Amino acid sequence: MPSSQPTQPPQSDIATAARAPAIERVPREKLARSRVLVVGDVMLDRYWFGDVNRISPEAPVPVVHVQRQEDRLGGAANVARNAVALGAQAGLLCVVGHDEPGECIVKLLGESGVNAFLERDPALPTTIKLRVLSRQQQLLRVDFENTPAHEVLLAGLARFDALLPEHDVILLSDYAKGGLTHVTKMIAKARAAGKSVLVDPKGDDWDRYRGASVITPNRAELREVVGTWKSEDDLRARVTKLRKELQFDALLLTRSEEGMTLFTDDGVLHAPADAREVYDVSGAGDTVIATVAVSLGAGLPLVQGVALANRAAGIVVGKLGTATVDYDELFH
Ligand SMILES: Nc1ncnc2c1ncn2[C@@H]1O[C@H](COP(=O)(O)OP(=O)(O)OP(=O)(O)O)[C@@H](O)[C@H]1O
Ligand SMILES: [Mg+2]
């Protein structure tokens, strides 16, 4: 009698997946010609630092005496900043309010080298995430946000049409704050104009991203849409089905400490995480999508863009806060 062991196809896993190519040095001038238009939700990351010496008489909570404030560009603005740091040209189309955080974003963008195309909505509180810290410890985060008005978003769509011919790649950075209400139309227009469209998604309705060239979810974001996968083969099957349904040329799954995996019609490529030391992983996803977009805008193949993005992510997680990687660091 032959053995009754079931004959199963060999299971693939991350360790045996095909590897992304080694990175090649790209001339500075080549990246400098890359023109990326970032559209999406901007926010201000604000930090208040202070001492705590007593408990409030009003409620059992610490009283922070604020001594210092630090402001940083967040969301789509951080993505645009990452593209500029690599030496590319970046435009940013987004909505901000007519308030103090809005002015702060205008000022920081002015210093950043990003070409800002801002729609102002007087009724909108600019999205701001305020962290209160004492002795390196976060005590509280306070979020202010709302959805921009309809007319303002339509004005943004008209501006998008005008900006499209001046850019090589369109990058849609969705943080679910309403800035990408017209995302489906933007993708259709950009693809009709022959541009690559990259999407950093949010939420479970990906039908709105139909037709995008490359979509870059993290593990939780992908799980929300395709469910939990049981193996690498299962993951590949779920992603293939999704890509077919929604007509994505490629899906780049960022997997934190596991690196990133690219799914296309040519197959699956994996890039293991490249970090030497990990201090702060926030914003690594922004660096990844910005690097891929800059690479495509410079005319590099997608797999080379992924290899560069993996190197850039490995560098940025070694820095504090939402940071950027510049040309010299990437190609040292
Ligand atoms: N803990 C880690 N160790 C090594 N590399 C990491 C780690 N976390 C992130 N990275 C690198 O950064 C890339 C993007 O990280 P991740 O998958 O966490 O994206 P993300 O969740 O979108 O990040 P964020 O939304 O905070 O910007 C990973 O593909 C990997 O290359
Ligand atoms: Mg992310």
Tab-separated table of C-alpha atoms and ligand atoms in Angstrom:
chain	number	residue	atom	x	y	z
A	1	MET	CA	0.000	0.000	0.000
A	2	PRO	CA	1.298	3.482	-0.793
A	3	SER	CA	1.467	5.808	2.183
A	4	SER	CA	-1.783	7.608	2.870
A	5	GLN	CA	-0.040	10.941	3.375
A	6	PRO	CA	-1.904	13.632	1.455
A	7	THR	CA	0.217	15.144	-1.285
A	8	GLN	CA	0.071	18.893	-0.745
A	9	PRO	CA	1.705	21.480	-2.939
A	10	PRO	CA	4.744	22.982	-1.199
A	11	GLN	CA	3.790	26.012	0.889
A	12	SER	CA	5.664	29.186	0.116
A	13	ASP	CA	6.570	31.495	2.947
A	14	ILE	CA	8.191	34.910	3.282
A	15	ALA	CA	11.630	33.396	3.777
A	16	THR	CA	11.559	31.622	0.417
A	17	ALA	CA	9.779	34.313	-1.610
A	18	ALA	CA	11.623	35.857	-4.569
A	19	ARG	CA	13.694	38.862	-3.490
A	20	ALA	CA	13.430	42.455	-4.717
A	21	PRO	CA	16.522	43.474	-6.733
A	22	ALA	CA	19.590	45.133	-5.229
A	23	ILE	CA	19.419	48.924	-5.373
A	24	GLU	CA	21.199	50.809	-8.099
A	25	ARG	CA	22.591	54.312	-7.713
A	26	VAL	CA	20.367	56.835	-9.474
A	27	PRO	CA	21.924	60.131	-10.617
A	28	ARG	CA	20.767	63.105	-8.559
A	29	GLU	CA	19.646	64.929	-11.725
A	30	LYS	CA	17.369	62.053	-12.634
A	31	LEU	CA	15.483	62.216	-9.335
A	32	ALA	CA	15.425	66.019	-9.600
A	33	ARG	CA	13.362	65.751	-12.780
A	34	SER	CA	10.684	63.651	-11.055
A	35	ARG	CA	7.502	65.689	-10.468
A	36	VAL	CA	5.080	64.206	-7.943
A	37	LEU	CA	1.660	65.669	-7.161
A	38	VAL	CA	0.475	64.688	-3.684
A	39	VAL	CA	-3.243	65.042	-2.982
A	40	GLY	CA	-4.840	64.201	0.327
A	41	ASP	CA	-5.371	65.032	3.954
A	42	VAL	CA	-2.840	67.277	5.650
A	43	MET	CA	-2.493	67.665	9.346
A	44	LEU	CA	-0.374	69.412	11.900
A	45	ASP	CA	1.489	67.322	14.455
A	46	ARG	CA	1.882	69.534	17.507
A	47	TYR	CA	3.830	68.659	20.643
A	48	TRP	CA	3.588	70.467	23.983
A	49	PHE	CA	6.415	69.745	26.387
A	50	GLY	CA	6.249	70.664	30.075
A	51	ASP	CA	6.760	69.700	33.700
A	52	VAL	CA	4.279	68.067	36.023
A	53	ASN	CA	4.621	69.067	39.664
A	54	ARG	CA	1.146	68.632	41.040
A	55	ILE	CA	-2.245	67.036	40.679
A	56	SER	CA	-5.131	69.304	39.746
A	57	PRO	CA	-7.507	70.334	42.567
A	58	GLU	CA	-10.360	70.057	40.013
A	59	ALA	CA	-9.956	66.418	39.030
A	60	PRO	CA	-7.426	63.630	39.723
A	61	VAL	CA	-5.246	64.553	36.727
A	62	PRO	CA	-1.699	65.946	36.411
A	63	VAL	CA	-1.222	69.652	35.735
A	64	VAL	CA	1.303	70.267	32.944
A	65	HIS	CA	3.134	73.576	32.896
A	66	VAL	CA	3.824	73.903	29.151
A	67	GLN	CA	7.303	75.236	28.370
A	68	ARG	CA	7.853	74.450	24.728
A	69	GLN	CA	5.814	73.806	21.564
A	70	GLU	CA	6.980	71.966	18.462
A	71	ASP	CA	5.043	71.756	15.179
A	72	ARG	CA	5.563	69.320	12.300
A	73	LEU	CA	3.839	68.709	8.994
A	74	GLY	CA	1.794	65.515	9.025
A	75	GLY	CA	-0.263	63.328	6.709
A	76	ALA	CA	-0.057	64.207	3.012
A	77	ALA	CA	2.275	67.116	3.831
A	78	ASN	CA	4.777	64.702	5.360
A	79	VAL	CA	4.581	62.569	2.212
A	80	ALA	CA	5.334	65.625	0.028
A	81	ARG	CA	8.189	66.606	2.340
A	82	ASN	CA	9.669	63.121	1.886
A	83	ALA	CA	9.596	63.499	-1.915
A	84	VAL	CA	11.403	66.866	-1.676
A	85	ALA	CA	14.008	65.426	0.712
A	86	LEU	CA	14.965	62.886	-1.969
A	87	GLY	CA	15.573	65.777	-4.347
A	88	ALA	CA	12.377	65.526	-6.400
A	89	GLN	CA	9.775	68.211	-7.119
A	90	ALA	CA	6.561	67.859	-5.151
A	91	GLY	CA	3.262	69.688	-5.408
A	92	LEU	CA	0.688	69.348	-2.640
A	93	LEU	CA	-3.033	69.853	-3.167
A	94	CYS	CA	-5.097	69.866	0.008
A	95	VAL	CA	-7.589	71.756	2.162
A	96	VAL	CA	-6.755	73.668	5.331
A	97	GLY	CA	-8.834	75.913	7.565
A	98	HIS	CA	-8.516	79.651	8.179
A	99	ASP	CA	-7.215	79.182	11.703
A	100	GLU	CA	-3.951	79.276	13.609
A	101	PRO	CA	-2.964	75.632	12.838
A	102	GLY	CA	-3.789	76.338	9.169
A	103	GLU	CA	-1.410	79.332	9.168
A	104	CYS	CA	1.185	77.170	10.819
A	105	ILE	CA	0.893	74.585	8.014
A	106	VAL	CA	1.198	77.389	5.423
A	107	LYS	CA	4.375	78.635	7.114
A	108	LEU	CA	5.962	75.170	7.462
A	109	LEU	CA	5.138	74.332	3.840
A	110	GLY	CA	6.726	77.627	2.776
A	111	GLU	CA	9.975	76.525	4.434
A	112	SER	CA	9.798	72.957	3.117
A	113	GLY	CA	10.365	73.359	-0.602
A	114	VAL	CA	6.978	71.778	-1.372
A	115	ASN	CA	4.846	73.651	-3.954
A	116	ALA	CA	1.682	74.129	-1.930
A	117	PHE	CA	-1.697	74.458	-3.633
A	118	LEU	CA	-3.993	75.036	-0.704
A	119	GLU	CA	-7.746	75.336	-0.762
A	120	ARG	CA	-8.888	77.329	2.274
A	121	ASP	CA	-12.166	76.437	3.970
A	122	PRO	CA	-13.151	79.139	6.501
A	123	ALA	CA	-15.569	76.774	8.248
A	124	LEU	CA	-13.026	73.966	8.638
A	125	PRO	CA	-10.974	73.423	11.774
A	126	THR	CA	-7.560	72.400	10.374
A	127	THR	CA	-6.738	68.833	11.367
A	128	ILE	CA	-4.343	68.907	14.285
A	129	LYS	CA	-3.062	66.205	16.585
A	130	LEU	CA	-1.826	67.702	19.801
A	131	ARG	CA	0.342	65.618	22.102
A	132	VAL	CA	1.056	66.683	25.666
A	133	LEU	CA	4.354	65.286	26.918
A	134	SER	CA	6.259	65.422	30.157
A	135	ARG	CA	9.645	63.763	30.690
A	136	GLN	CA	9.478	61.921	27.332
A	137	GLN	CA	6.123	60.473	28.222
A	138	GLN	CA	2.922	61.197	26.326
A	139	LEU	CA	0.139	62.109	28.768
A	140	LEU	CA	-2.633	62.914	26.330
A	141	ARG	CA	-3.407	63.328	22.655
A	142	VAL	CA	-6.086	65.755	21.537
A	143	ASP	CA	-7.438	65.627	17.955
A	144	PHE	CA	-9.277	68.407	16.147
A	145	GLU	CA	-10.709	67.502	12.768
A	146	ASN	CA	-13.706	67.812	10.504
A	147	THR	CA	-14.709	67.230	6.881
A	148	PRO	CA	-14.095	70.037	4.346
A	149	ALA	CA	-17.070	71.695	2.641
A	150	HIS	CA	-18.423	70.394	-0.641
A	151	GLU	CA	-17.659	73.516	-2.707
A	152	VAL	CA	-14.089	73.643	-1.478
A	153	LEU	CA	-13.533	70.026	-2.517
A	154	LEU	CA	-14.989	70.722	-5.959
A	155	ALA	CA	-12.664	73.698	-6.345
A	156	GLY	CA	-9.839	71.310	-5.465
A	157	LEU	CA	-10.952	68.936	-8.204
A	158	ALA	CA	-10.822	71.751	-10.779
A	159	ARG	CA	-7.336	72.642	-9.592
A	160	PHE	CA	-6.348	68.982	-9.897
A	161	ASP	CA	-7.221	69.113	-13.622
A	162	ALA	CA	-4.950	72.110	-14.062
A	163	LEU	CA	-2.048	70.548	-12.131
A	164	LEU	CA	-2.210	67.136	-13.804
A	165	PRO	CA	-0.223	67.999	-16.981
A	166	GLU	CA	2.621	69.477	-14.903
A	167	HIS	CA	3.279	66.275	-12.956
A	168	ASP	CA	4.531	62.777	-13.816
A	169	VAL	CA	3.052	60.807	-10.940
A	170	ILE	CA	-0.026	61.323	-8.779
A	171	LEU	CA	0.121	60.245	-5.133
A	172	LEU	CA	-3.117	60.069	-3.163
A	173	SER	CA	-2.551	60.066	0.586
A	174	ASP	CA	-5.797	59.146	2.323
A	175	TYR	CA	-6.147	59.723	6.057
A	176	ALA	CA	-9.973	59.574	5.890
A	177	LYS	CA	-10.464	63.269	6.704
A	178	GLY	CA	-12.500	63.984	3.566
A	179	GLY	CA	-9.795	65.564	1.396
A	180	LEU	CA	-10.082	62.668	-1.060
A	181	THR	CA	-13.864	62.709	-1.461
A	182	HIS	CA	-13.355	62.843	-5.263
A	183	VAL	CA	-10.600	60.233	-5.368
A	184	THR	CA	-12.298	57.975	-7.954
A	185	LYS	CA	-12.582	60.845	-10.443
A	186	MET	CA	-8.993	61.894	-9.814
A	187	ILE	CA	-7.721	58.372	-10.521
A	188	ALA	CA	-9.724	58.118	-13.749
A	189	LYS	CA	-8.508	61.514	-14.979
A	190	ALA	CA	-4.884	60.773	-14.124
A	191	ARG	CA	-4.902	57.341	-15.763
A	192	ALA	CA	-6.588	58.793	-18.862
A	193	ALA	CA	-3.706	61.291	-19.001
A	194	GLY	CA	-1.228	58.383	-18.872
A	195	LYS	CA	0.067	59.089	-15.344
A	196	SER	CA	0.873	56.516	-12.678
A	197	VAL	CA	-1.362	56.799	-9.619
A	198	LEU	CA	-0.248	55.624	-6.181
A	199	VAL	CA	-2.685	55.329	-3.281
A	200	ASP	CA	-2.052	55.037	0.456
A	201	PRO	CA	-5.503	53.724	1.453
A	202	LYS	CA	-7.682	54.085	4.527
A	203	GLY	CA	-10.915	52.335	5.493
A	204	ASP	CA	-12.708	49.319	4.030
A	205	ASP	CA	-14.165	50.837	0.853
A	206	TRP	CA	-11.446	50.356	-1.731
A	207	ASP	CA	-13.866	50.513	-4.617
A	208	ARG	CA	-13.145	54.244	-4.558
A	209	TYR	CA	-9.508	53.518	-5.514
A	210	ARG	CA	-10.500	51.456	-8.553
A	211	GLY	CA	-7.972	51.671	-11.382
A	212	ALA	CA	-5.021	52.930	-9.303
A	213	SER	CA	-1.569	51.808	-10.516
A	214	VAL	CA	-0.101	50.967	-7.113
A	215	ILE	CA	-1.810	50.717	-3.732
A	216	THR	CA	0.331	50.576	-0.566
A	217	PRO	CA	-1.598	49.265	2.472
A	218	ASN	CA	-0.021	48.116	5.714
A	219	ARG	CA	-1.033	44.758	7.199
A	220	ALA	CA	-4.019	46.028	9.196
A	221	GLU	CA	-5.334	48.060	6.262
A	222	LEU	CA	-5.177	45.067	3.909
A	223	ARG	CA	-6.734	42.750	6.498
A	224	GLU	CA	-9.700	45.087	6.782
A	225	VAL	CA	-10.436	44.522	3.100
A	226	VAL	CA	-9.424	40.908	2.318
A	227	GLY	CA	-9.727	39.341	5.786
A	228	THR	CA	-7.067	37.421	7.694
A	229	TRP	CA	-4.752	35.292	5.571
A	230	LYS	CA	-3.540	31.926	6.823
A	231	SER	CA	-0.365	31.572	4.795
A	232	GLU	CA	1.670	33.351	2.134
A	233	ASP	CA	-0.140	31.348	-0.551
A	234	ASP	CA	-3.484	32.376	0.882
A	235	LEU	CA	-2.314	36.007	0.963
A	236	ARG	CA	-1.245	35.839	-2.669
A	237	ALA	CA	-4.625	34.366	-3.700
A	238	ARG	CA	-6.565	37.057	-1.827
A	239	VAL	CA	-4.433	39.870	-3.246
A	240	THR	CA	-4.663	38.498	-6.811
A	241	LYS	CA	-8.452	38.433	-6.560
A	242	LEU	CA	-8.575	41.963	-5.173
A	243	ARG	CA	-6.191	43.326	-7.819
A	244	LYS	CA	-8.323	41.812	-10.575
A	245	GLU	CA	-11.572	43.137	-9.129
A	246	LEU	CA	-10.323	46.671	-8.603
A	247	GLN	CA	-7.829	46.821	-11.475
A	248	PHE	CA	-4.725	47.645	-9.488
A	249	ASP	CA	-1.526	47.012	-11.482
A	250	ALA	CA	0.359	46.433	-8.255
A	251	LEU	CA	-0.174	46.098	-4.522
A	252	LEU	CA	2.741	46.865	-2.204
A	253	LEU	CA	2.065	45.469	1.262
A	254	THR	CA	4.175	47.116	3.965
A	255	ARG	CA	4.685	44.645	6.792
A	256	SER	CA	6.522	46.606	9.495
A	257	GLU	CA	9.338	44.394	10.887
A	258	GLU	CA	8.695	41.860	8.101
A	259	GLY	CA	9.603	44.363	5.373
A	260	MET	CA	7.415	44.692	2.286
A	261	THR	CA	5.960	42.510	-0.455
A	262	LEU	CA	5.077	43.537	-4.014
A	263	PHE	CA	2.291	41.768	-5.894
A	264	THR	CA	1.980	42.282	-9.678
A	265	ASP	CA	1.073	40.236	-12.761
A	266	ASP	CA	4.747	39.241	-12.893
A	267	GLY	CA	4.510	37.545	-9.497
A	268	VAL	CA	5.486	38.235	-5.907
A	269	LEU	CA	8.678	39.946	-4.727
A	270	HIS	CA	9.699	40.378	-1.118
A	271	ALA	CA	12.088	42.858	0.479
A	272	PRO	CA	13.050	41.925	4.072
A	273	ALA	CA	13.206	44.828	6.547
A	274	ASP	CA	16.482	46.681	6.278
A	275	ALA	CA	16.581	48.579	9.582
A	276	ARG	CA	19.796	48.724	11.616
A	277	GLU	CA	18.116	50.270	14.628
A	278	VAL	CA	14.466	51.064	15.219
A	279	TYR	CA	13.601	54.209	17.213
A	280	ASP	CA	10.326	55.387	15.785
A	281	VAL	CA	8.258	53.705	13.078
A	282	SER	CA	5.683	56.488	12.729
A	283	GLY	CA	5.615	57.906	9.215
A	284	ALA	CA	7.565	55.019	7.662
A	285	GLY	CA	4.601	54.322	5.376
A	286	ASP	CA	4.780	57.949	4.156
A	287	THR	CA	8.449	57.508	3.288
A	288	VAL	CA	7.707	54.270	1.417
A	289	ILE	CA	5.018	55.674	-0.875
A	290	ALA	CA	6.940	58.914	-1.477
A	291	THR	CA	10.064	56.995	-2.508
A	292	VAL	CA	8.167	54.716	-4.893
A	293	ALA	CA	6.422	57.740	-6.453
A	294	VAL	CA	9.677	59.691	-6.908
A	295	SER	CA	11.278	56.613	-8.514
A	296	LEU	CA	8.434	56.089	-10.973
A	297	GLY	CA	8.489	59.810	-11.808
A	298	ALA	CA	12.201	59.452	-12.597
A	299	GLY	CA	11.402	56.639	-15.018
A	300	LEU	CA	12.732	53.768	-12.873
A	301	PRO	CA	11.027	50.358	-12.964
A	302	LEU	CA	8.606	49.682	-10.097
A	303	VAL	CA	10.771	46.902	-8.614
A	304	GLN	CA	13.688	49.348	-8.351
A	305	GLY	CA	11.378	51.862	-6.678
A	306	VAL	CA	10.405	49.207	-4.139
A	307	ALA	CA	14.051	48.364	-3.444
A	308	LEU	CA	14.784	52.059	-2.840
A	309	ALA	CA	11.663	52.465	-0.685
A	310	ASN	CA	12.737	49.544	1.474
A	311	ARG	CA	16.173	51.099	1.992
A	312	ALA	CA	14.578	54.486	2.773
A	313	ALA	CA	12.143	52.922	5.271
A	314	GLY	CA	15.022	51.129	6.988
A	315	ILE	CA	16.744	54.500	7.474
A	316	VAL	CA	13.685	56.504	8.554
A	317	VAL	CA	12.657	54.108	11.348
A	318	GLY	CA	16.029	54.869	12.942
A	319	LYS	CA	15.045	58.540	13.346
A	320	LEU	CA	12.758	60.181	15.898
A	321	GLY	CA	9.326	61.492	14.886
A	322	THR	CA	7.911	61.558	11.364
A	323	ALA	CA	11.188	62.087	9.544
A	324	THR	CA	12.591	62.114	6.010
A	325	VAL	CA	15.510	60.523	4.159
A	326	ASP	CA	17.662	62.587	1.812
A	327	TYR	CA	19.522	61.638	-1.380
A	328	ASP	CA	22.919	61.244	0.294
A	329	GLU	CA	21.568	58.986	3.030
A	330	LEU	CA	19.807	56.780	0.498
A	331	PHE	CA	22.853	56.350	-1.750
A	332	HIS	CA	25.688	56.767	0.800
B	1	LIG	N1	9.744	47.559	13.417
B	1	LIG	C1	10.298	47.696	12.204
B	1	LIG	N2	11.492	47.118	11.940
B	1	LIG	C2	12.067	47.247	10.737
B	1	LIG	N3	11.531	47.928	9.696
B	1	LIG	C3	10.342	48.507	9.896
B	1	LIG	C4	9.663	48.430	11.162
B	1	LIG	N4	8.509	49.104	11.060
B	1	LIG	C5	8.464	49.593	9.795
B	1	LIG	N5	9.555	49.241	9.095
B	1	LIG	C6	9.837	49.578	7.678
B	1	LIG	O1	8.923	50.609	7.280
B	1	LIG	C7	8.027	50.116	6.281
B	1	LIG	C8	6.641	50.694	6.496
B	1	LIG	O2	6.213	50.393	7.784
B	1	LIG	P1	4.712	49.925	8.125
B	1	LIG	O3	4.405	48.666	7.403
B	1	LIG	O4	4.610	49.925	9.600
B	1	LIG	O5	3.869	51.114	7.467
B	1	LIG	P2	2.651	51.990	8.043
B	1	LIG	O6	1.901	51.196	9.058
B	1	LIG	O7	1.919	52.534	6.901
B	1	LIG	O8	3.418	53.169	8.758
B	1	LIG	P3	2.805	54.594	9.158
B	1	LIG	O9	1.356	54.576	8.817
B	1	LIG	O10	3.100	54.722	10.628
B	1	LIG	O11	3.582	55.570	8.356
B	1	LIG	C9	8.097	48.595	6.385
B	1	LIG	O12	7.755	48.008	5.149
B	1	LIG	C10	9.557	48.391	6.784
B	1	LIG	O13	10.394	48.489	5.642
B	2	MG	MG	0.451	54.143	6.726
